[in-house]
CSV table of C-alpha atoms and ligand atoms in Angstrom, one decimal:
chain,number,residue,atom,x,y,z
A,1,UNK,CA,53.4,-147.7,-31.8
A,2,UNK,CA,55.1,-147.0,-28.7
A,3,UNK,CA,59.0,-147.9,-28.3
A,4,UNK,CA,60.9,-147.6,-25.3
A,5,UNK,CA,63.0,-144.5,-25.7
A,6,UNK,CA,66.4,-146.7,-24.5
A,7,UNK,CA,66.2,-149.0,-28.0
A,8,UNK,CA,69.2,-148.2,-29.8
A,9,UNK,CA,69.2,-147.4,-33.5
A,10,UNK,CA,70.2,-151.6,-34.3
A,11,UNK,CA,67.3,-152.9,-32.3
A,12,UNK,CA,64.9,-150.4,-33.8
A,13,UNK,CA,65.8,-150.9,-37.5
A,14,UNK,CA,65.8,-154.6,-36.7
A,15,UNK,CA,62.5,-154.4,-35.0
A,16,UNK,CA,61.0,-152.3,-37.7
A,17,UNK,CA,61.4,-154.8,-40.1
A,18,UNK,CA,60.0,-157.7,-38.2
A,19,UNK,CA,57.2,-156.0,-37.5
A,20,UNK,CA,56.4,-153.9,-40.9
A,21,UNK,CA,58.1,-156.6,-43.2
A,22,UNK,CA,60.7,-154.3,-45.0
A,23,UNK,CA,62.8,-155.4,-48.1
A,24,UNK,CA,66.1,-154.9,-45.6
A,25,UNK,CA,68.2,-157.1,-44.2
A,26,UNK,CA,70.0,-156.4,-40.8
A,27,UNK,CA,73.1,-158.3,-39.7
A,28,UNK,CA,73.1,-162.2,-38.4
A,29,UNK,CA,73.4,-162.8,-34.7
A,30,UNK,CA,75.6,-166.1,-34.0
A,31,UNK,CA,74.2,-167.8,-31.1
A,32,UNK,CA,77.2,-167.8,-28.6
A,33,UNK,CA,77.4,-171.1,-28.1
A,34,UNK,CA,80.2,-173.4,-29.8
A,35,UNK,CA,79.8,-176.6,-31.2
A,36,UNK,CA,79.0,-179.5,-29.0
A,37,UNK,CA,81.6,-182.5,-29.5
A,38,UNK,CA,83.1,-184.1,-31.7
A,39,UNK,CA,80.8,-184.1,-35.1
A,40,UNK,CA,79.2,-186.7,-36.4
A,41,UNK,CA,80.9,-187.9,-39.8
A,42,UNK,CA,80.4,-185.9,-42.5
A,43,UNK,CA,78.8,-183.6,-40.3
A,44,UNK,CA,79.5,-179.3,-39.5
A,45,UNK,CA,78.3,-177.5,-37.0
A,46,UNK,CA,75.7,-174.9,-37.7
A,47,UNK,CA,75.6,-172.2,-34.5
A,48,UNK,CA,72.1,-171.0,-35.3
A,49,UNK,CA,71.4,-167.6,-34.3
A,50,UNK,CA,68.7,-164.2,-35.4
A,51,UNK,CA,68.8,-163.9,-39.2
A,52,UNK,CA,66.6,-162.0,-41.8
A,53,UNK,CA,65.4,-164.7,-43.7
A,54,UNK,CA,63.7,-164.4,-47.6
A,55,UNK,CA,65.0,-162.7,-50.6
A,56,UNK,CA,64.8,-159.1,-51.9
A,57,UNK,CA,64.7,-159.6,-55.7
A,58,UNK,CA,61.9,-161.6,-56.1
A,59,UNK,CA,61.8,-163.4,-59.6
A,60,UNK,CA,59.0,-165.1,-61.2
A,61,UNK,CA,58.7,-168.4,-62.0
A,62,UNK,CA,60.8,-171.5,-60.5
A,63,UNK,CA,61.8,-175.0,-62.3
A,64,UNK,CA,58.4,-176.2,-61.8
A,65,UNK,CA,56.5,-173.5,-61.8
A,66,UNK,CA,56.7,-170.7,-63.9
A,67,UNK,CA,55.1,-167.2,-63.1
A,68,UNK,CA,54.7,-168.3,-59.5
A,69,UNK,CA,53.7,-165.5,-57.1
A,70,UNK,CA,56.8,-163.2,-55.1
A,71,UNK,CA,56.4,-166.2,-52.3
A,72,UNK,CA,60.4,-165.0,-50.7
A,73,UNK,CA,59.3,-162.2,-49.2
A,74,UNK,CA,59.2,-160.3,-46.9
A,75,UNK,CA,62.0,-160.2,-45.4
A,76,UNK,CA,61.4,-161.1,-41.6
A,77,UNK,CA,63.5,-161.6,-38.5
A,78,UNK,CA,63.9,-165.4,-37.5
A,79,UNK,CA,66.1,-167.1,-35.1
A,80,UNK,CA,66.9,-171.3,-34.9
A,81,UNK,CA,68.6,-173.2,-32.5
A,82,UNK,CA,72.3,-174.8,-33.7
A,83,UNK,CA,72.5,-178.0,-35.1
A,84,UNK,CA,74.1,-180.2,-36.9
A,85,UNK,CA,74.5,-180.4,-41.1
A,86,UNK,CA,75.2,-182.6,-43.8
A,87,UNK,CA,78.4,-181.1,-45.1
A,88,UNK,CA,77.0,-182.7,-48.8
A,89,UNK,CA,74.1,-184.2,-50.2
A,90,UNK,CA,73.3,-187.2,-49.9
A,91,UNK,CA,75.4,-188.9,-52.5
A,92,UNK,CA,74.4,-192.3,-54.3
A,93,UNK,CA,76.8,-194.6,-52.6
A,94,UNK,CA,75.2,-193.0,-49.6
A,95,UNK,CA,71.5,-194.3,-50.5
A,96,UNK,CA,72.6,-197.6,-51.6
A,97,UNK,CA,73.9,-198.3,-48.0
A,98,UNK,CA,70.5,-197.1,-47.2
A,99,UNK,CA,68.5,-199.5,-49.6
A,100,UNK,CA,70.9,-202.5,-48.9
A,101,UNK,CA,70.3,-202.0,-45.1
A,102,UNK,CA,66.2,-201.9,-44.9
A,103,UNK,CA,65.1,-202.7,-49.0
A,104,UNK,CA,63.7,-199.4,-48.9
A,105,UNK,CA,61.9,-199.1,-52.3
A,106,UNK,CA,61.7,-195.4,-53.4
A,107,UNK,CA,58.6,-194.4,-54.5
A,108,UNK,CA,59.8,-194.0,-58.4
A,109,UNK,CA,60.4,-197.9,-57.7
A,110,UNK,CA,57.0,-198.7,-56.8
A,111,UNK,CA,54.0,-199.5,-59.0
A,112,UNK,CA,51.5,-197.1,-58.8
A,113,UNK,CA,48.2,-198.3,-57.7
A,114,UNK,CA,44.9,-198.0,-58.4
A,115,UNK,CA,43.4,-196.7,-55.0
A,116,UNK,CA,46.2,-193.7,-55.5
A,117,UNK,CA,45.1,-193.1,-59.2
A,118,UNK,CA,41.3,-194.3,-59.4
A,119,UNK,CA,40.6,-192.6,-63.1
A,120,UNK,CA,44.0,-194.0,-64.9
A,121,UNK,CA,43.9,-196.8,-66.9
A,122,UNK,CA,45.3,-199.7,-65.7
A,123,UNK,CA,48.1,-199.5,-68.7
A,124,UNK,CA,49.2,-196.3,-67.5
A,125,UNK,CA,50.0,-197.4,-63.9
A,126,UNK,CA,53.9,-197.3,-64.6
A,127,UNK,CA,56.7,-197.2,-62.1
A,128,UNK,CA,58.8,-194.7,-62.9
A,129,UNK,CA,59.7,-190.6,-62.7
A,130,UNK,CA,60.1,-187.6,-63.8
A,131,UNK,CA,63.4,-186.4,-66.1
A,132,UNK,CA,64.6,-183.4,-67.5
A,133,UNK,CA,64.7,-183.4,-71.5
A,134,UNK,CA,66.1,-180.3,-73.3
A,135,UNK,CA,64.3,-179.6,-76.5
A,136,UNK,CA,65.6,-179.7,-79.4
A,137,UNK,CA,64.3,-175.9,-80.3
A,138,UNK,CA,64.2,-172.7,-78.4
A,139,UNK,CA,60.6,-172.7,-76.9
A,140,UNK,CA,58.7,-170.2,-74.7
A,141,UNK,CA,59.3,-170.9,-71.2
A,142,UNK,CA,55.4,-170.8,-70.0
A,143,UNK,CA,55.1,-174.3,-70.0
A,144,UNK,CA,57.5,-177.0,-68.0
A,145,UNK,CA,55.8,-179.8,-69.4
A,146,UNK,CA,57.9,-179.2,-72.4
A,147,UNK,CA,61.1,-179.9,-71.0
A,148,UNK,CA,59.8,-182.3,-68.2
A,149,UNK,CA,59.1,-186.1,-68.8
A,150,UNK,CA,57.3,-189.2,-67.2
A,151,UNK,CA,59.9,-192.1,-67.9
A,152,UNK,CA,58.6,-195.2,-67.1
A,153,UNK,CA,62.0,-197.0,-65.3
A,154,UNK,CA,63.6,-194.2,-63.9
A,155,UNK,CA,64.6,-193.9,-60.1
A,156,UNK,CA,67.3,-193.3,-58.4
A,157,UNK,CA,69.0,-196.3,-59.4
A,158,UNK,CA,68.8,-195.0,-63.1
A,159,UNK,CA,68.3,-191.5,-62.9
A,160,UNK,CA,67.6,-190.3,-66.4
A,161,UNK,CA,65.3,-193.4,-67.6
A,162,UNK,CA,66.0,-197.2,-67.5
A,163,UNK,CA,69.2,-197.0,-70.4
A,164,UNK,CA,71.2,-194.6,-66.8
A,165,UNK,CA,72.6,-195.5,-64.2
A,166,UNK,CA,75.4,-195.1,-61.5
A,167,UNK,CA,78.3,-196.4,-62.6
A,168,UNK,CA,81.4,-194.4,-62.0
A,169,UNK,CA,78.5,-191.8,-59.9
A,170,UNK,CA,79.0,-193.0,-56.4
A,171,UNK,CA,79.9,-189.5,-55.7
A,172,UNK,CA,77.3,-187.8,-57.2
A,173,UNK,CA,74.1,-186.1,-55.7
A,174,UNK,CA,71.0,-189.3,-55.4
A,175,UNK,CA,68.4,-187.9,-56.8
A,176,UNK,CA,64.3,-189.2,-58.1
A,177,UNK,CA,63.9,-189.0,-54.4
A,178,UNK,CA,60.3,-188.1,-53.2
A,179,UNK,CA,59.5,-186.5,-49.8
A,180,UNK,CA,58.7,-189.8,-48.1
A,181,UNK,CA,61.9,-191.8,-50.0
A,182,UNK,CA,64.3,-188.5,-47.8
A,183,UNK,CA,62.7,-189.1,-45.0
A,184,UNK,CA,62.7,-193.0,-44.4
A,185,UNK,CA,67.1,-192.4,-45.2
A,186,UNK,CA,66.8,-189.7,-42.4
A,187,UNK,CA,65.2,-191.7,-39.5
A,188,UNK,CA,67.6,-194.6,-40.5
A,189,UNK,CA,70.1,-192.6,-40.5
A,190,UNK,CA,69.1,-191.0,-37.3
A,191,UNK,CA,69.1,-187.3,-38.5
A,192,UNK,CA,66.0,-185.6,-39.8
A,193,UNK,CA,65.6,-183.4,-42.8
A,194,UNK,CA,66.1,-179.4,-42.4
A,195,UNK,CA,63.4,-177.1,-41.8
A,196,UNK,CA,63.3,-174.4,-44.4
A,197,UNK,CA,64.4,-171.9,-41.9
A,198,UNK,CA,67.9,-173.9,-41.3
A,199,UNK,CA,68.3,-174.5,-44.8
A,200,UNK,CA,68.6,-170.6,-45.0
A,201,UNK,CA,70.3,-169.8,-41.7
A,202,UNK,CA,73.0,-172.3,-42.9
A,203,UNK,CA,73.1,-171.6,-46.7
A,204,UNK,CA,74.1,-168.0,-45.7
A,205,UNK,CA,77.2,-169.1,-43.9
A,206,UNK,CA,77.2,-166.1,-41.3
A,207,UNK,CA,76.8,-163.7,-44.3
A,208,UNK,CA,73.7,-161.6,-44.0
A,209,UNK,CA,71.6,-160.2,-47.0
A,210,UNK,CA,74.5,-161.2,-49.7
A,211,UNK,CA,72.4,-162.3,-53.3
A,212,UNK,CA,74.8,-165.7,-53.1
A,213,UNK,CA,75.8,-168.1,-50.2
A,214,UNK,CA,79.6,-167.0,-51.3
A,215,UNK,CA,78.9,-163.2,-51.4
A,216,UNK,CA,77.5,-160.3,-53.9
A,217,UNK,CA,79.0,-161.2,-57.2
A,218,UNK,CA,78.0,-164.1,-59.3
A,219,UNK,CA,82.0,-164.8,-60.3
A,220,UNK,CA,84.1,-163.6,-57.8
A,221,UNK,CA,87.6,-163.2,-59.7
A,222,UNK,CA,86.0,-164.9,-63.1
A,223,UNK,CA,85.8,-168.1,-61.0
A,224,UNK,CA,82.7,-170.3,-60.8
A,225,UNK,CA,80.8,-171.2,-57.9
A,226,UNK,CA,77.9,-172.8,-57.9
A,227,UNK,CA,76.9,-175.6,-60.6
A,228,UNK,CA,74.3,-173.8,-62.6
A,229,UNK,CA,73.2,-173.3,-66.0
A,230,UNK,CA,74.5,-171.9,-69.0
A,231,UNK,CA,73.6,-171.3,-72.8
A,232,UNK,CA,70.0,-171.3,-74.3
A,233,UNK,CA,67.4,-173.3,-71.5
A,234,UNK,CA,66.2,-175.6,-71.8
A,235,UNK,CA,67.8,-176.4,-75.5
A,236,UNK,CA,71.1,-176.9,-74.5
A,237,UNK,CA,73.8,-176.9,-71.2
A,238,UNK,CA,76.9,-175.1,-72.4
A,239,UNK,CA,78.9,-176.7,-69.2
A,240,UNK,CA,80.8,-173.6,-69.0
A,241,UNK,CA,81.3,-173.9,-65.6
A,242,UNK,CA,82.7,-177.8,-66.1
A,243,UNK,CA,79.5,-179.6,-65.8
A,244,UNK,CA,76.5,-179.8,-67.8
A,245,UNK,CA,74.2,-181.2,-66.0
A,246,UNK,CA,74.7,-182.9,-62.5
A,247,UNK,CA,78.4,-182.6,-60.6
A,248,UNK,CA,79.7,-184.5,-58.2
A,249,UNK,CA,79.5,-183.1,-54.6
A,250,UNK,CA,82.2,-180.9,-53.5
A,251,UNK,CA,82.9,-179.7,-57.1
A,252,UNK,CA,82.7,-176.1,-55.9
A,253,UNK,CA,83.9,-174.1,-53.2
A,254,UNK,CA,82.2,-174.8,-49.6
A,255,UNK,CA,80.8,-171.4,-48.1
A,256,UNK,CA,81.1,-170.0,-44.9
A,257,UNK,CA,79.8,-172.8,-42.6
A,258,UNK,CA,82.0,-175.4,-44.9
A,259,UNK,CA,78.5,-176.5,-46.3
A,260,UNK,CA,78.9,-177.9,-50.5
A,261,UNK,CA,76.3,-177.0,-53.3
A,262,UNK,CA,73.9,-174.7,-50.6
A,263,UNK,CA,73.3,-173.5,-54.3
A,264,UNK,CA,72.8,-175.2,-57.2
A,265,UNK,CA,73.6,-178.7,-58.6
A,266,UNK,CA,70.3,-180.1,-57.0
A,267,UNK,CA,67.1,-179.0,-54.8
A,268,UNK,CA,67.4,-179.9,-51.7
A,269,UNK,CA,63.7,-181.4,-49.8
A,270,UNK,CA,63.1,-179.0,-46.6
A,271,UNK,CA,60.7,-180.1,-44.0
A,272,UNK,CA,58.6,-177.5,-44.0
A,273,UNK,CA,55.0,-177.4,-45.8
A,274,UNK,CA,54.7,-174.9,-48.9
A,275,UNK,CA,52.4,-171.9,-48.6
A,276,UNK,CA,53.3,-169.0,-51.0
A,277,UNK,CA,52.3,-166.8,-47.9
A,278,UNK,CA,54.4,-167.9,-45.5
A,279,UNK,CA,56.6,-165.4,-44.8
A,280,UNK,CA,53.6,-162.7,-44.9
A,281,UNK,CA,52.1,-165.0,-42.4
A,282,UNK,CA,55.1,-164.5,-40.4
A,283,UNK,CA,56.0,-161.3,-40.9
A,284,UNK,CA,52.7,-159.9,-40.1
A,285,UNK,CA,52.6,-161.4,-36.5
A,286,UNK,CA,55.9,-159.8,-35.8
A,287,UNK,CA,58.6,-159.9,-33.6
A,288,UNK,CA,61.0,-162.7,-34.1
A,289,UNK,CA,60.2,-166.2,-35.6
A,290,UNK,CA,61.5,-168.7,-33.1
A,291,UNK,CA,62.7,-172.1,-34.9
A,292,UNK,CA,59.7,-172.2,-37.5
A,293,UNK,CA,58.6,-175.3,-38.4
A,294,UNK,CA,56.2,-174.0,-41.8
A,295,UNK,CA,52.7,-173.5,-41.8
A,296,UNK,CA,49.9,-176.5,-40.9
A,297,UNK,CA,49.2,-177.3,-44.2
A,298,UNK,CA,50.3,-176.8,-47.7
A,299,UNK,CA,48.9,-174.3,-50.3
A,300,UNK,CA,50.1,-173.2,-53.5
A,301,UNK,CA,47.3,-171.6,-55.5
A,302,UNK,CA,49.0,-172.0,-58.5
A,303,UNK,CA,48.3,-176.3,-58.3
A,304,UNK,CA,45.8,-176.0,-55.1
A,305,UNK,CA,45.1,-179.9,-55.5
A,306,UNK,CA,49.1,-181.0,-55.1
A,307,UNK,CA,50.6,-181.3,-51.3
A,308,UNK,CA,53.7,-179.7,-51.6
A,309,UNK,CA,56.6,-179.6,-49.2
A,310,UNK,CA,59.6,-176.7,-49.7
A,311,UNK,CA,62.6,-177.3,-52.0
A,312,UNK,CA,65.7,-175.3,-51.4
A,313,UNK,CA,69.1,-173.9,-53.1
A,314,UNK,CA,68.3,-174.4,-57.0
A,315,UNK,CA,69.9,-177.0,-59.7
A,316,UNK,CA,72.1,-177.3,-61.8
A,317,UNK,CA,69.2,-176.3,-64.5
A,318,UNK,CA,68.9,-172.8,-62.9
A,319,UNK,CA,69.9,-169.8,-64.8
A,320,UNK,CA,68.7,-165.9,-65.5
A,321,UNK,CA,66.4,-166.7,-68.1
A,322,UNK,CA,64.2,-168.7,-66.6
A,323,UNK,CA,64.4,-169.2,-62.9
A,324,UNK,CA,67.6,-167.8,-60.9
A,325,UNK,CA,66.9,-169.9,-57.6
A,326,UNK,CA,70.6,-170.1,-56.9
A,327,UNK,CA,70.0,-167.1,-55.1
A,328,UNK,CA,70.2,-167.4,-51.8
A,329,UNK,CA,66.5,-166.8,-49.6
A,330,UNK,CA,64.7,-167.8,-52.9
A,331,UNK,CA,62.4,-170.6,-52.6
A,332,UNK,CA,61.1,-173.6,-54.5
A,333,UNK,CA,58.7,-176.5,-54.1
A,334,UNK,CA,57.6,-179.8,-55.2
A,335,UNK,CA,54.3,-182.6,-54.2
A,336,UNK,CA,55.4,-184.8,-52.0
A,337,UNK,CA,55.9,-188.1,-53.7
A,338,UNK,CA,57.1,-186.4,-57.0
A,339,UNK,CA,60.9,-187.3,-57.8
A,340,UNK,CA,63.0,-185.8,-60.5
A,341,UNK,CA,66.7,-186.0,-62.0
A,342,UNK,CA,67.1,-182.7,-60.0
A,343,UNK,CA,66.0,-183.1,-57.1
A,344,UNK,CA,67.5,-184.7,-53.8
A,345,UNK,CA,68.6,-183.7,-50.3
A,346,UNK,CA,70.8,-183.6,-46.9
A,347,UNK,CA,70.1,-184.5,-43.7
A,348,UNK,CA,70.7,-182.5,-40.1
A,349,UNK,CA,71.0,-183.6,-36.3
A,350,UNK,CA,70.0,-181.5,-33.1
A,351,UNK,CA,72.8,-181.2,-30.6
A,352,UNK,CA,70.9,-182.7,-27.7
A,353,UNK,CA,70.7,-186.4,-29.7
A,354,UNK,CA,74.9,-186.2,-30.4
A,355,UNK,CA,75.3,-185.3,-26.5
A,356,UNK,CA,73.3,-188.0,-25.7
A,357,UNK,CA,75.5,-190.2,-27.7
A,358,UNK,CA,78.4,-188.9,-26.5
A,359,UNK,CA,77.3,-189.1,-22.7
A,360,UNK,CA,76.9,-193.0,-23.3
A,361,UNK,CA,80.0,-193.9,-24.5
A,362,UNK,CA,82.2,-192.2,-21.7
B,401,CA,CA1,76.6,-176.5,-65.0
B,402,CU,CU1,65.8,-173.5,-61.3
């Protein structure tokens, strides 16, 4: 391939990675511009800029699906526009502003119907969700439908079955929230949820090709960062780093950008459509991906019935032995209109819409 003899030795290692699809990162470029305004509440501005975008050490396996194909690689050159970003999750006090406003039901609210399940008996058409149960033995991890439950009653209003619910949690991460259930809060909210590529861009908090949002090492100084999990999955959460199970938002360290729980405590919906080949996809055309948006349509061959949309940054169920998505450029994914007690997500505004605002009031 031909390369004009005046590239330096930065554009040509960046530009043999985009094009070959190396296992390297090179160094993020900030787009020079600085934030827009005054930010929206509960808002930070997120700069945008070129990034190399997947991970390097590629486990197998997620929470929902073990032994899933290498789907974070390669490694490929992208670039998105800046924007603004939920500094947290959306938290449950959040939502119930939401519900109170429109009566939004959430799909783990609704009675399932016939026309969407036409081979279920009528007794099983159950509202309800899907909720993490540790066993009460050590079990092989090849199959998540030992520690994963239907429970009839459970939503986000009573996230571990109809005996939960929120008192005392106004703080803490909503979660039984399906695909459609984030978006509807978005629109209302007038944001939209983050394309997979922002997640990252943002998660990485000007860092480039670290293993963690916060840097190299797991504990920095013995201290903990991220709520994950620890002790024997899916038997039982030690809680040695304070929480076992969910934590409220901002119980750990922000990273770069001033972003909470970019890692861990719960997934995090993305807007983009899941194809394990995505970044091949990408990689293989070459160059520099400009503000991707996914692929057309989903396809995961491991369930190639389920539409499945991205999830990003890992739970608080996350941990070596099984699936160590807290690492940053790893990916997850869940069908659309499933919910679970892990699960939720943050919103994110372009600058144009704020400006707008702005421009109206003076
Ligand atoms: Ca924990
Ligand atoms: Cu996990």
């Amino acid at each position: 391939m031909r390369v004009p003899a005046v590239v330096g030795i930065a554009a040509l290692l960046i530009y043999t990675i985009a094009v070959s699809g190396g296992n390297e990162f090179a160094g993020t470029v900030s787009n020079n511009v600085s934030s827009p305004g005054k930010a929206p509440e509960g808002m930070v501005w997120i700069p945008g800029g070129e990034f190399s975008m997947g991970a390097a050490a590629n486990g197998g396996g997620s929470c929902e699906m073990p032994m899933a194909s290498n789907d974070a690689g390669p490694i490929h050159r992208v670039r998105v526009d800046g924007f603004w970003m939920d500094a947290t999750v959306v938290t449950n006090e959040q939502f119930e502003q939401f519900a109170k406003a429109t009566g939004y039901l959430t799909i783990a609210e609704r009675i399932p119907t016939k026309e969407e399940f036409p081979t279920a008996p009528a007794e099983n058409l159950i509202a309800g969700s899907v909720v993490f149960v540790p066993t009460d033995h050590e079990v092989p991890l090849d199959n998540y439908f030992q520690w994963w439950t239907y429970i009839p009653g459970a939503n986000w209003r009573h996230p571990l079955g109809p005996h939960s619910d929120l008192k005392g949690k106004e703080k803490y991460p909503v979660v039984q929230i399906a695909y459609p259930d984030a978006e509807a809060y978005a629109k209302w909210a007038g944001k939209r949820l983050p394309t997979e590529a922002e997640f990252e861009f943002a998660a990485r908090g000007g860092l480039s090709g670290k293993t963690y949002v916060w840097g190299d090492e797991f504990r920095p100084n013995g201290k903990w960062m991220a709520n994950t999990w620890q002790g024997k999955f899916p038997v039982k959460d030690a809680g040695e780093d304070g929480f076992a199970g969910i934590a409220p938002v901002k119980s750990f360290p922000p990273n770069g950008y001033g972003l909470y729980d970019m890692a861990g405590n719960v997934w995090e919906w993305c807007s983009d459509w899941y194809r394990t080949d995505y970044y091949k996809i990408l990689a293989e055309k070459g160059g520099v991906a400009n503000n991707p948006q996914g692929p057309d349509s989903p396809f995961d061959p491991a369930e190639p019935g389920e539409k499945k949309r991205v999830h990003r940054g890992g739970s608080f169920l996350c941990n070596d032995q099984y699936c160590s998505r807290y690492i940053v450029g790893t990916r997850g994914k869940g069908e659309v209109n499933t919910g679970t007690n892990h699960l939720g997500f943050r919103c994110v505004k372009p600058a144009e819409q704020n400006l707008q605002v702005n421009a109206r009031k003076h």
